[in-house]
Amino acid sequence: MTENKKQKSEETSTNLFDFLSEELIFSILDFLDETPLDRKSFSLVCTSFYSLEAKHRKTLRPFRHHYLRKLLTRFRNVRRVDLTLCPIVTDPSLADISNACGDKLRAVDLSRSRCFSGAGLRCLAVNCRNLVEVDLSNATEIRDSAIAALAAEAKSLEKLSLARCKAITDLGVGCVAVGCRKLRLISLRWCLGVGDFGVGLIAVKCRELRSLDISYLPITDECLPSISKLQHLEDLVLEGCFGIDDSSLEVLRHGCKSLKRLDMSSCQNISPVGLSSLSCGAGDHLQELTLSFVSPVTLALADSLTKLPGLQSIKLDGCPVTCDGLKAIGNWCTSLRQLSLSKCPGVTDEGLSSVVSKHKDLRKLDITCCHKLTYVSIDHVTNSCTALTSLRMESCTLVPREAFVLIGERCHLLEELDLTDNEIDDEGLKSISRCSKLSILKLGICLNITDQGVAQVGFCCSKLVELDLYRCKNITDSGISAIARGCLDLEMINIAYCKDVTDSSLISLSQCLRLNTLESRGCPLITSLGLTAIAVRCKQLTKLDIKKCCNIDDSGMTPLAYFSQNLRQINLSYSAVTEAGLLTLASIGCLQSLTLLHLDGLTPNGLATALLTCEGLTKVKLQESFKSSLPQPLLKHLEARGCRIRPTMLEAKVRGHHVARLRTNLVAQLLELLRASFQWL
Amino acid sequence: MDLEEAEQWANSSSGNESRKELSSNHPPYSNFDSAQLQQKWDDPSMLDYGVRIEQSFQEFNQPNNDQAKIFGQEDVPMLDSVRTDKIPDWDPGTMLNNLSFLEEKIHQLQELVHFIGGKRSQVLGRPDDLVAQQKQLITADITSIIAQLISTAGSLLPSVKNTLSNTALSVGQLSQPGGVNLPPELGMTGCVQHQNNGGSKIPDESINTDLTANYGAEQSNNFDEHEMKDEEDADEGENLLPGTYEILQLEKEEILAPHTHFCAICGKGFKRDANLRMHMRGHGDEYKTAAALAKPHKESGSEPAVIKRYSCPYAGCKRNKDHKKFQPLKTILCVKNHYKRTHCDKSYTCSRCHTKKFSVIADLKTHEKHCGKDKWLCSCGTTFSRKDKLFGHIALFQGHTPAIPLDDTKGSAMPADHGTGTEAANKGYISPANFNFPSNSPGQTAAQNIVDDPSAFFSPINFETCNFGGFHEFPRPPFEDSESSFSFLLSGSCNYSQKTGGDSNSNNLE
């Protein structure tokens, strides 16, 4: 930035920029890709920079579809249009995009949008011949005809996601299979209308397929033979395919030689017998295997997978685990890089120790909620797996505080550490602060830690990006300010329910210019002053939760509205903000999500005005009473703009529950009476 | 019939291929099947259908049965309870209705019991049979009321599962002591079935009539199919050495003569002697003897039969005896069909699609039976009656695409080079691939077809679309041709629209 300004001053005198070629400026701009604000500043320097930046921009992520046409006339070389922030994308908008971008367009993401149809998609496909990637996930309304219209024209399509397109059937997928022969990736997750025929045809026609996601589809054995003949398939996701059983896997034995990643989570009909057929043929190149919630990890299972030479990662989340099974995994000849045993009942010190002592190369270990683990496990893990980069051990409640010292002493390469709900204390934290590469640290509900420990982390872990201090009740301003001083790259911080935190914490946190998420729920001492500091300096702020910050009022909203132009999501429930504050907030152009529960100073009229002003809203959470007091036409208008208003269902839920119970009781009594009367007869 | 049997039937009707084929002549069945296939795969309602048929059968067979009538009356409140069951969250309105229904019934029950109580003291002096008769009447009343109470009460429970387990249990327990005064097993099983299918399908008078219509139609169809089989050329794999058989060649006029067997009394012509013999029975008892009805040449089989084969009179035809690779025809019928199919004009046009032409009327009939019912269409214009056949076809050929039914396009332009849109429209083809029936605005299609060709209006497709509004609104065809399959199509679609139209409709607009 400063350099640019310097250059600018030179420009006025000697106009050196005339000598600077476009390519050079473009390569300079390539380094600015990380943050959108830098690009904005660059383009604001002068008209030539403005046009150069516009020429250089490859990706567009507009906030609203209204501006699309303008944006597209400015940015002529856009390759990638990401419409995830536009809830409403109509066919004319798609036509605009296709006309403006033409053959330059490579990718379109419509995964969060609706209101478009086959006509728009067809327009896109016809005009943009080089379209390679289309994401239509969550387009629950589109039907076969729309897919067919796209597939008939988009011959060069390579990546297509149709996840949750529930209305499409085998016919639509069949059209894709025939039309898009170059497909390399397709996701049909949750397309409940698609079955064996559609999947089978995809496998027959799209021989280039690398990645196939058919999770939760009602498929059976029928389509597996054609899948197994895919020469290049690397990634196969069969999550929740209940129609697949051991005999189906037999088919894979002879095919799928290229398979690298296989996900069979929640396939309930798979047993070790079926899995053993993997190790015979398909598993030669298998690197990652996900078997979460499949079958108990027993000796048989571990033995059935023993012949997978290239296996690097295995996820067994939620599977009941036996000690023998873990020991057998330990005896595998491969060297695992990643092991996930999250929520596996039955993981004991003995079992885990035997695994980790063999797989010394382990980089990622997840033992979340393995409640039986103690000091012994952590001792073994840290002793043998010194190269760990990620350790997640939420709620290992039996692990004593001394164990955490070992982590810091032995595993210096840790980048991610989840210690939520553990017994760790300041000594442990001080030890952990030696992990200088740490970027994600989660210490939620660690009740033993104080400012001392956290300050040490702040001093040493300068690369920290995410810090979770949820309900760490002993943390005060000194801890937070140490963090703010030491970790200038901090992007996310959660200080919810740290009751002693005051404005000075926020003021010090405002030094972290990259901060985008601040969650300070239930901090009663925070006032508008602290919030103002954050708003003024942390321009990247996108998510803000000040629920139950009862001392934040309208005066905090004004700076927020003025400075935090990137704010997208805010929770104001139980705060002292009134409708005046809400109205000022409404001027934030990209505000999308509002949660407004129990705001005393809010009237229906004020709310209605705010909702009308804030054009980009997609999600508003309100009390039920408020929703009913809003005029119907307004609700319809908001709906048409793509805004969903969700009343809290709490009251209704409680009521419904009560009635349901009453009803069940009554009916039971009634039936009892009837039975008695019958017997009497 | 007990529950297990019903379930078995249901299973076989949903899963069994042969059953499907058998019913493929009947739009209500086939529609329903396809609808089921399209529905959520874990939807257990496949079962319902069979059960429903079963029930209606029971009622149909014994229409005088009191119990059956009572259950028939009960339909109205049950219908409401059905809806509540279908919606995961219950609907308070229907709940209230059900509850007030229960209240009313309980009052009735109370009155009856009071009545019994009062009578007991009085009847002591009366003749026994009168008392017994009265008692029987009262218990019958009570039985019916309680049965209704159980079914309605069951529908109040939060989920179908609960309904099933709870009420089935109670009914089972009830019927044990009920051996004394429970004559109508039928009634009770009916009740159980209600619960079993979650009350989702209600026996209704209309089903009964439809079913009879269907079965009538089925019989006539069976006859047709029998005829078809006879006419098929069955000599494909035959390898008779030349000279081992006698070759006959009929003249063209002979082949094209419409009938070859004429009644000596009334002059009516028949294609087959067997049919003539059947016909003759109507002319008097003397034709009904076994000898008269038997095949005339049966006895003469003692002499060594010369194998007869036929030659086509058309010179140059492979079936002509002068052809180098002559392949004889087996029977006269084969000759006739071959000659007509190969060497004659195709003068019979399908009255529905107006594109397919046939020279053999039986072929036309076969086609008409399936015309418009080929739900699976390829971009090349080929239609398939089965989805797997379509996908097999597409997998085999390059560039062929499954064609999306018109009702699905929803205004978005079909790709122009698809070539299917026009053809499909020409044929009046609207594939109900996704749904049970086309959902484009009924008026539009109907109107278009009227303009194009008045007779097209009576195609079954149009019946289905017109049906949208309900049974009474749709136009009756001016003719009732029992030979063609219209009659059952008609009743079929009525049945269909009444029973499932609502559901599939909502499904459609989802």
Coordinates of N, CA and C in Angstrom, one line a residue, chain A residues 449-629:
Chain A
I449 N -7.1 -23.2 33.2 CA -6.1 -22.3 32.7 C -6.4 -20.9 33.1
T450 N -5.3 -20.1 33.2 CA -5.5 -18.7 33.6 C -4.7 -17.8 32.6
D451 N -4.6 -16.6 33.0 CA -4.0 -15.6 32.1 C -2.5 -15.9 31.9
Q452 N -1.9 -16.5 32.9 CA -0.4 -16.8 32.8 C -0.1 -17.7 31.6
G453 N -0.9 -18.8 31.6 CA -0.6 -19.8 30.5 C -0.9 -19.2 29.2
V454 N -2.1 -18.5 29.1 CA -2.5 -18.0 27.8 C -1.5 -16.9 27.3
A455 N -1.0 -16.1 28.3 CA 0.0 -15.1 28.0 C 1.2 -15.7 27.4
Q456 N 1.7 -16.9 27.9 CA 2.8 -17.6 27.4 C 2.6 -18.0 26.0
V457 N 1.4 -18.5 25.7 CA 1.0 -18.9 24.3 C 1.2 -17.7 23.4
G458 N 0.7 -16.5 23.9 CA 0.7 -15.3 23.1 C 2.1 -14.9 22.8
F459 N 3.0 -15.1 23.8 CA 4.4 -14.7 23.6 C 5.1 -15.5 22.5
C460 N 4.8 -16.8 22.6 CA 5.6 -17.8 21.8 C 5.0 -18.2 20.4
C461 N 3.6 -18.3 20.4 CA 3.0 -18.9 19.2 C 2.6 -17.7 18.3
S462 N 3.5 -17.2 17.6 CA 3.2 -16.0 16.8 C 2.4 -16.3 15.6
K463 N 2.3 -17.6 15.2 CA 1.5 -18.0 14.0 C 0.1 -18.3 14.3
L464 N -0.3 -18.1 15.5 CA -1.7 -18.5 15.8 C -2.7 -17.8 15.0
V465 N -3.6 -18.5 14.4 CA -4.7 -18.0 13.6 C -6.0 -18.1 14.3
E466 N -6.2 -19.2 15.0 CA -7.5 -19.4 15.6 C -7.3 -19.8 17.0
L467 N -8.0 -19.1 17.9 CA -7.9 -19.4 19.3 C -9.4 -19.5 19.9
D468 N -9.6 -20.6 20.6 CA -10.9 -20.7 21.2 C -10.8 -20.8 22.7
L469 N -11.3 -19.8 23.4 CA -11.3 -19.7 24.8 C -12.7 -19.7 25.4
Y470 N -13.6 -20.4 24.7 CA -15.0 -20.5 25.2 C -15.1 -21.0 26.6
R471 N -15.7 -20.2 27.4 CA -16.0 -20.5 28.8 C -14.8 -20.8 29.6
C472 N -13.6 -20.1 29.3 CA -12.5 -20.2 30.1 C -12.6 -19.1 31.2
K473 N -13.2 -19.4 32.3 CA -13.7 -18.4 33.1 C -12.6 -17.6 33.8
N474 N -11.4 -18.2 33.9 CA -10.3 -17.5 34.6 C -9.6 -16.5 33.7
I475 N -9.9 -16.4 32.5 CA -9.2 -15.5 31.6 C -9.7 -14.1 31.7
T476 N -8.7 -13.2 31.8 CA -9.1 -11.8 31.9 C -8.4 -11.0 30.8
D477 N -8.4 -9.7 31.0 CA -7.9 -8.8 29.9 C -6.4 -9.0 29.7
S478 N -5.6 -9.4 30.8 CA -4.2 -9.5 30.6 C -3.8 -10.6 29.6
G479 N -4.5 -11.7 29.8 CA -4.3 -12.8 28.9 C -4.6 -12.5 27.5
I480 N -5.8 -11.9 27.3 CA -6.2 -11.6 25.9 C -5.2 -10.6 25.3
S481 N -4.8 -9.6 26.1 CA -3.9 -8.6 25.4 C -2.6 -9.2 25.1
A482 N -2.1 -10.2 25.9 CA -0.9 -10.8 25.5 C -1.0 -11.5 24.2
I483 N -2.1 -12.2 24.0 CA -2.4 -12.9 22.8 C -2.4 -11.8 21.6
A484 N -3.1 -10.7 21.9 CA -3.2 -9.7 20.8 C -1.9 -9.2 20.4
R485 N -1.0 -9.0 21.4 CA 0.3 -8.5 21.1 C 1.2 -9.5 20.4
G486 N 1.1 -10.7 20.8 CA 2.0 -11.7 20.2 C 1.5 -12.3 18.9
C487 N 0.2 -12.5 18.7 CA -0.4 -13.2 17.6 C -1.0 -12.2 16.6
L488 N -0.3 -11.6 15.8 CA -0.8 -10.5 15.0 C -1.6 -11.1 13.8
D489 N -1.4 -12.4 13.5 CA -2.1 -13.0 12.4 C -3.5 -13.6 12.8
L490 N -3.8 -13.4 14.0 CA -5.1 -14.0 14.5 C -6.3 -13.6 13.7
E491 N -7.0 -14.6 13.3 CA -8.2 -14.3 12.4 C -9.5 -14.6 13.2
M492 N -9.4 -15.6 14.1 CA -10.7 -16.0 14.8 C -10.4 -16.1 16.3
I493 N -11.2 -15.5 17.0 CA -11.1 -15.7 18.5 C -12.4 -15.8 19.1
N494 N -12.5 -16.7 20.1 CA -13.8 -16.9 20.8 C -13.5 -16.7 22.2
I495 N -14.2 -15.6 22.8 CA -14.0 -15.3 24.2 C -15.4 -15.4 24.9
A496 N -16.2 -16.2 24.3 CA -17.6 -16.3 24.8 C -17.6 -16.7 26.3
Y497 N -18.4 -16.1 27.1 CA -18.6 -16.4 28.5 C -17.3 -16.3 29.3
C498 N -16.3 -15.5 28.8 CA -15.2 -15.2 29.7 C -15.7 -13.9 30.4
K499 N -16.3 -14.0 31.5 CA -17.1 -12.9 32.1 C -16.2 -11.7 32.5
D500 N -15.0 -11.9 32.8 CA -14.2 -10.8 33.3 C -13.5 -10.0 32.2
V501 N -13.7 -10.4 31.0 CA -13.1 -9.6 29.9 C -13.8 -8.3 29.7
T502 N -13.0 -7.2 29.5 CA -13.6 -5.9 29.3 C -13.2 -5.3 28.0
D503 N -13.5 -4.0 27.9 CA -13.2 -3.3 26.6 C -11.8 -3.3 26.3
S504 N -10.9 -3.3 27.3 CA -9.5 -3.2 27.0 C -9.0 -4.4 26.2
S505 N -9.6 -5.6 26.5 CA -9.3 -6.8 25.6 C -9.6 -6.5 24.2
L506 N -10.8 -5.9 23.9 CA -11.2 -5.7 22.5 C -10.3 -4.6 21.9
I507 N -9.9 -3.7 22.7 CA -9.0 -2.6 22.2 C -7.7 -3.2 21.8
S508 N -7.2 -4.1 22.7 CA -5.9 -4.7 22.3 C -6.1 -5.7 21.1
L509 N -7.2 -6.4 21.1 CA -7.4 -7.3 19.9 C -7.5 -6.6 18.6
S510 N -7.9 -5.3 18.7 CA -8.0 -4.5 17.4 C -6.7 -4.4 16.7
Q511 N -5.6 -4.8 17.4 CA -4.3 -4.8 16.7 C -4.2 -5.9 15.7
C512 N -5.0 -6.9 15.9 CA -5.0 -8.0 14.9 C -5.8 -7.7 13.7
L513 N -5.1 -7.2 12.7 CA -5.8 -6.6 11.6 C -6.5 -7.6 10.7
R514 N -6.1 -8.9 10.9 CA -6.8 -9.9 10.1 C -8.0 -10.5 10.7
L515 N -8.3 -10.1 11.9 CA -9.4 -10.7 12.6 C -10.7 -10.6 11.8
N516 N -11.3 -11.8 11.5 CA -12.6 -11.8 10.8 C -13.7 -12.4 11.6
T517 N -13.4 -13.1 12.7 CA -14.5 -13.6 13.5 C -14.3 -13.3 15.0
L518 N -15.2 -12.7 15.5 CA -15.1 -12.4 17.0 C -16.4 -12.9 17.6
E519 N -16.2 -13.8 18.6 CA -17.3 -14.2 19.3 C -17.2 -13.9 20.8
S520 N -17.9 -12.9 21.2 CA -17.8 -12.5 22.6 C -19.1 -12.6 23.3
R521 N -19.8 -13.6 23.1 CA -21.1 -13.9 23.7 C -21.0 -13.9 25.2
G522 N -22.0 -13.3 25.8 CA -22.0 -13.4 27.3 C -20.9 -12.7 28.0
C523 N -20.3 -11.6 27.5 CA -19.3 -10.8 28.2 C -20.0 -9.5 28.6
P524 N -20.5 -9.5 29.8 CA -21.3 -8.3 30.2 C -20.5 -7.0 30.3
L525 N -19.2 -7.1 30.5 CA -18.4 -5.9 30.7 C -18.1 -5.2 29.4
I526 N -18.2 -5.9 28.3 CA -17.9 -5.2 27.1 C -18.9 -4.2 26.7
T527 N -18.4 -3.0 26.3 CA -19.4 -1.9 25.9 C -19.1 -1.5 24.5
S528 N -19.9 -0.6 24.1 CA -19.8 -0.1 22.7 C -18.4 0.5 22.4
L529 N -17.7 0.9 23.4 CA -16.3 1.5 23.2 C -15.4 0.4 22.6
G530 N -15.4 -0.8 23.3 CA -14.5 -1.8 22.8 C -14.9 -2.2 21.4
L531 N -16.2 -2.3 21.2 CA -16.6 -2.7 19.8 C -16.2 -1.7 18.8
T532 N -16.2 -0.5 19.2 CA -15.8 0.6 18.2 C -14.4 0.4 17.8
A533 N -13.5 0.1 18.8 CA -12.1 -0.1 18.5 C -11.9 -1.3 17.5
I534 N -12.7 -2.4 17.7 CA -12.6 -3.5 16.8 C -13.1 -3.0 15.4
A535 N -14.2 -2.3 15.4 CA -14.8 -1.9 14.1 C -13.9 -1.0 13.3
V536 N -13.2 -0.1 14.0 CA -12.4 0.9 13.3 C -11.2 0.2 12.7
R537 N -10.6 -0.8 13.4 CA -9.3 -1.3 12.9 C -9.4 -2.6 12.2
C538 N -10.3 -3.5 12.6 CA -10.4 -4.8 12.0 C -11.4 -4.8 10.8
K539 N -10.9 -4.4 9.7 CA -11.7 -4.2 8.5 C -12.2 -5.5 8.0
Q540 N -11.6 -6.6 8.3 CA -11.9 -7.8 7.7 C -13.1 -8.5 8.5
L541 N -13.5 -7.9 9.5 CA -14.5 -8.5 10.3 C -15.7 -9.0 9.5
T542 N -16.0 -10.3 9.5 CA -17.2 -10.8 8.8 C -18.2 -11.4 9.7
K543 N -17.7 -11.9 10.9 CA -18.7 -12.5 11.8 C -18.6 -11.9 13.2
L544 N -19.7 -11.6 13.7 CA -19.6 -10.9 15.0 C -20.8 -11.5 15.9
D545 N -20.4 -12.0 17.0 CA -21.5 -12.5 17.9 C -21.4 -11.7 19.2
I546 N -22.4 -10.8 19.5 CA -22.4 -10.1 20.7 C -23.7 -10.4 21.5
K547 N -24.1 -11.6 21.4 CA -25.3 -12.0 22.1 C -25.0 -11.8 23.6
K548 N -26.0 -11.4 24.4 CA -25.9 -11.2 25.8 C -24.8 -10.3 26.3
C549 N -24.3 -9.4 25.4 CA -23.4 -8.4 25.8 C -24.3 -7.2 26.1
C550 N -24.8 -7.2 27.3 CA -26.0 -6.3 27.6 C -25.5 -4.8 27.7
N551 N -24.2 -4.6 27.7 CA -23.8 -3.2 27.7 C -23.5 -2.6 26.3
I552 N -23.7 -3.4 25.3 CA -23.4 -2.8 24.0 C -24.8 -2.3 23.5
D553 N -24.7 -1.0 23.1 CA -25.9 -0.3 22.7 C -25.8 0.3 21.3
D554 N -26.7 1.1 20.9 CA -26.7 1.7 19.6 C -25.4 2.4 19.2
S555 N -24.7 3.0 20.2 CA -23.5 3.8 19.9 C -22.4 2.9 19.4
G556 N -22.5 1.6 19.6 CA -21.5 0.6 19.1 C -21.9 0.3 17.6
M557 N -23.1 0.5 17.2 CA -23.5 0.1 15.9 C -23.1 1.1 14.8
T558 N -23.0 2.4 15.2 CA -22.6 3.4 14.2 C -21.2 3.1 13.7
P559 N -20.2 3.0 14.5 CA -18.9 2.7 13.9 C -18.9 1.4 13.1
L560 N -19.6 0.4 13.6 CA -19.7 -0.9 13.0 C -20.2 -0.7 11.5
A561 N -21.3 0.1 11.5 CA -21.9 0.3 10.2 C -21.0 1.1 9.2
Y562 N -20.2 2.0 9.9 CA -19.4 2.9 9.0 C -18.1 2.2 8.6
F563 N -17.5 1.4 9.5 CA -16.1 0.8 9.2 C -16.2 -0.6 8.7
S564 N -17.0 -1.4 9.3 CA -17.0 -2.9 9.0 C -17.8 -3.2 7.8
Q565 N -17.3 -2.8 6.7 CA -18.1 -3.0 5.5 C -18.1 -4.4 5.0
N566 N -17.3 -5.3 5.6 CA -17.3 -6.7 5.3 C -18.2 -7.6 6.2
L567 N -18.8 -6.9 7.1 CA -19.6 -7.7 8.1 C -20.7 -8.5 7.4
R568 N -20.8 -9.7 7.6 CA -21.8 -10.5 7.0 C -22.8 -11.2 7.9
Q569 N -22.3 -11.4 9.1 CA -23.2 -12.1 10.0 C -23.1 -11.5 11.4
I570 N -24.2 -11.2 12.0 CA -24.2 -10.6 13.4 C -25.3 -11.1 14.2
N571 N -24.9 -11.4 15.5 CA -25.9 -11.8 16.4 C -26.1 -10.8 17.5
L572 N -27.2 -10.2 17.6 CA -27.5 -9.0 18.5 C -28.4 -9.4 19.7
S573 N -28.7 -10.7 19.8 CA -29.7 -11.1 20.8 C -29.3 -10.7 22.2
Y574 N -30.3 -10.2 23.0 CA -30.2 -9.9 24.4 C -29.2 -8.7 24.6
S575 N -28.8 -8.0 23.5 CA -28.0 -6.8 23.8 C -28.9 -5.6 24.0
A576 N -28.3 -4.4 24.2 CA -29.1 -3.2 24.4 C -29.3 -2.5 23.2
V577 N -29.1 -3.1 22.0 CA -29.3 -2.4 20.8 C -30.8 -2.2 20.5
T578 N -31.1 -1.0 20.0 CA -32.5 -0.8 19.7 C -32.7 -0.7 18.2
E579 N -33.9 -0.3 17.8 CA -34.1 -0.2 16.4 C -33.3 0.8 15.7
A580 N -32.9 1.9 16.4 CA -32.1 2.9 15.8 C -30.7 2.3 15.4
G581 N -30.1 1.5 16.3 CA -28.9 0.8 16.0 C -29.0 -0.1 14.8
L582 N -30.1 -0.8 14.8 CA -30.4 -1.8 13.8 C -30.5 -1.1 12.4
L583 N -31.1 0.1 12.4 CA -31.3 0.8 11.2 C -29.9 1.3 10.6
T584 N -29.0 1.7 11.6 CA -27.7 2.1 11.1 C -27.0 0.9 10.5
L585 N -27.1 -0.3 11.2 CA -26.5 -1.5 10.7 C -26.9 -1.9 9.3
A586 N -28.2 -1.5 9.1 CA -28.8 -2.0 7.8 C -28.1 -1.4 6.6
S587 N -27.2 -0.4 6.8 CA -26.5 0.2 5.7 C -25.3 -0.6 5.2
I588 N -25.0 -1.6 6.0 CA -23.9 -2.5 5.6 C -24.3 -3.3 4.4
G589 N -23.7 -3.1 3.3 CA -24.2 -3.7 2.1 C -24.2 -5.2 2.1
C590 N -23.2 -5.8 2.7 CA -23.1 -7.3 2.5 C -23.6 -8.0 3.7
L591 N -24.3 -7.4 4.6 CA -24.9 -8.1 5.7 C -25.9 -9.1 5.3
Q592 N -25.7 -10.4 5.7 CA -26.5 -11.4 5.2 C -27.3 -12.1 6.3
S593 N -26.8 -12.2 7.4 CA -27.4 -13.0 8.5 C -27.6 -12.1 9.7
L594 N -28.8 -12.1 10.2 CA -29.1 -11.3 11.4 C -29.8 -12.2 12.4
T595 N -29.4 -12.1 13.7 CA -30.1 -12.8 14.7 C -30.6 -11.8 15.7
L596 N -31.8 -11.7 15.9 CA -32.4 -10.6 16.7 C -33.4 -11.1 17.7
L597 N -32.9 -11.9 18.7 CA -33.8 -12.4 19.7 C -33.8 -11.5 20.9
H598 N -34.9 -11.3 21.5 CA -35.1 -10.6 22.8 C -34.4 -9.2 22.8
L599 N -34.6 -8.5 21.8 CA -34.2 -7.1 21.8 C -35.3 -6.2 22.3
D600 N -35.1 -5.6 23.4 CA -36.2 -4.8 24.0 C -36.6 -3.6 23.2
G601 N -35.6 -3.0 22.7 CA -35.9 -1.7 22.0 C -36.3 -1.8 20.6
L602 N -36.9 -3.0 20.3 CA -37.2 -3.2 18.9 C -38.8 -3.2 18.7
T603 N -39.2 -2.4 17.7 CA -40.7 -2.4 17.4 C -40.8 -3.0 16.0
P604 N -42.0 -3.5 15.8 CA -42.2 -4.1 14.5 C -42.0 -3.2 13.3
N605 N -42.3 -1.9 13.5 CA -42.1 -1.0 12.4 C -40.6 -0.8 12.2
G606 N -39.8 -0.6 13.2 CA -38.4 -0.4 13.1 C -37.8 -1.6 12.4
L607 N -38.2 -2.8 12.9 CA -37.7 -4.0 12.3 C -38.0 -4.1 10.8
A608 N -39.2 -3.7 10.5 CA -39.6 -3.8 9.1 C -38.8 -2.9 8.2
T609 N -38.5 -1.7 8.7 CA -37.7 -0.7 8.0 C -36.3 -1.3 7.8
A610 N -35.8 -1.8 8.9 CA -34.4 -2.3 8.8 C -34.3 -3.4 7.8
L611 N -35.3 -4.3 7.8 CA -35.3 -5.5 6.9 C -35.4 -5.0 5.5
L612 N -36.2 -4.0 5.3 CA -36.3 -3.5 3.9 C -35.1 -2.8 3.4
T613 N -34.4 -2.1 4.3 CA -33.2 -1.4 3.9 C -32.1 -2.3 3.6
C614 N -32.0 -3.3 4.4 CA -30.8 -4.2 4.3 C -31.1 -5.2 3.1
E615 N -30.6 -4.9 1.9 CA -31.0 -5.6 0.8 C -30.4 -7.0 0.6
G616 N -29.2 -7.2 1.2 CA -28.5 -8.4 1.0 C -28.9 -9.5 2.0
L617 N -29.8 -9.3 2.9 CA -30.1 -10.3 3.9 C -30.6 -11.6 3.3
T618 N -30.1 -12.7 3.8 CA -30.6 -14.0 3.4 C -31.2 -14.7 4.6
K619 N -30.8 -14.4 5.8 CA -31.3 -15.2 6.9 C -31.5 -14.2 8.1
V620 N -32.7 -14.3 8.6 CA -33.0 -13.5 9.8 C -33.7 -14.4 10.8
K621 N -33.2 -14.3 12.0 CA -33.8 -15.1 13.0 C -34.5 -14.2 14.0
L622 N -35.8 -14.4 14.2 CA -36.6 -13.6 15.0 C -37.5 -14.3 16.0
Q623 N -38.0 -13.6 17.0 CA -39.0 -14.3 17.8 C -40.2 -14.5 17.0
E624 N -41.0 -15.5 17.4 CA -42.1 -15.9 16.6 C -43.2 -14.7 16.6
S625 N -43.2 -14.1 17.8 CA -44.2 -13.0 17.9 C -43.9 -11.9 17.0
F626 N -42.6 -11.6 16.7 CA -42.3 -10.6 15.8 C -42.6 -10.9 14.4
K627 N -42.4 -12.1 14.1 CA -42.7 -12.5 12.7 C -44.2 -12.3 12.4
S628 N -45.0 -12.7 13.3 CA -46.4 -12.6 13.0 C -46.9 -11.1 13.0
S629 N -46.1 -10.2 13.6 CA -46.5 -8.9 13.6 C -46.1 -8.1 12.4

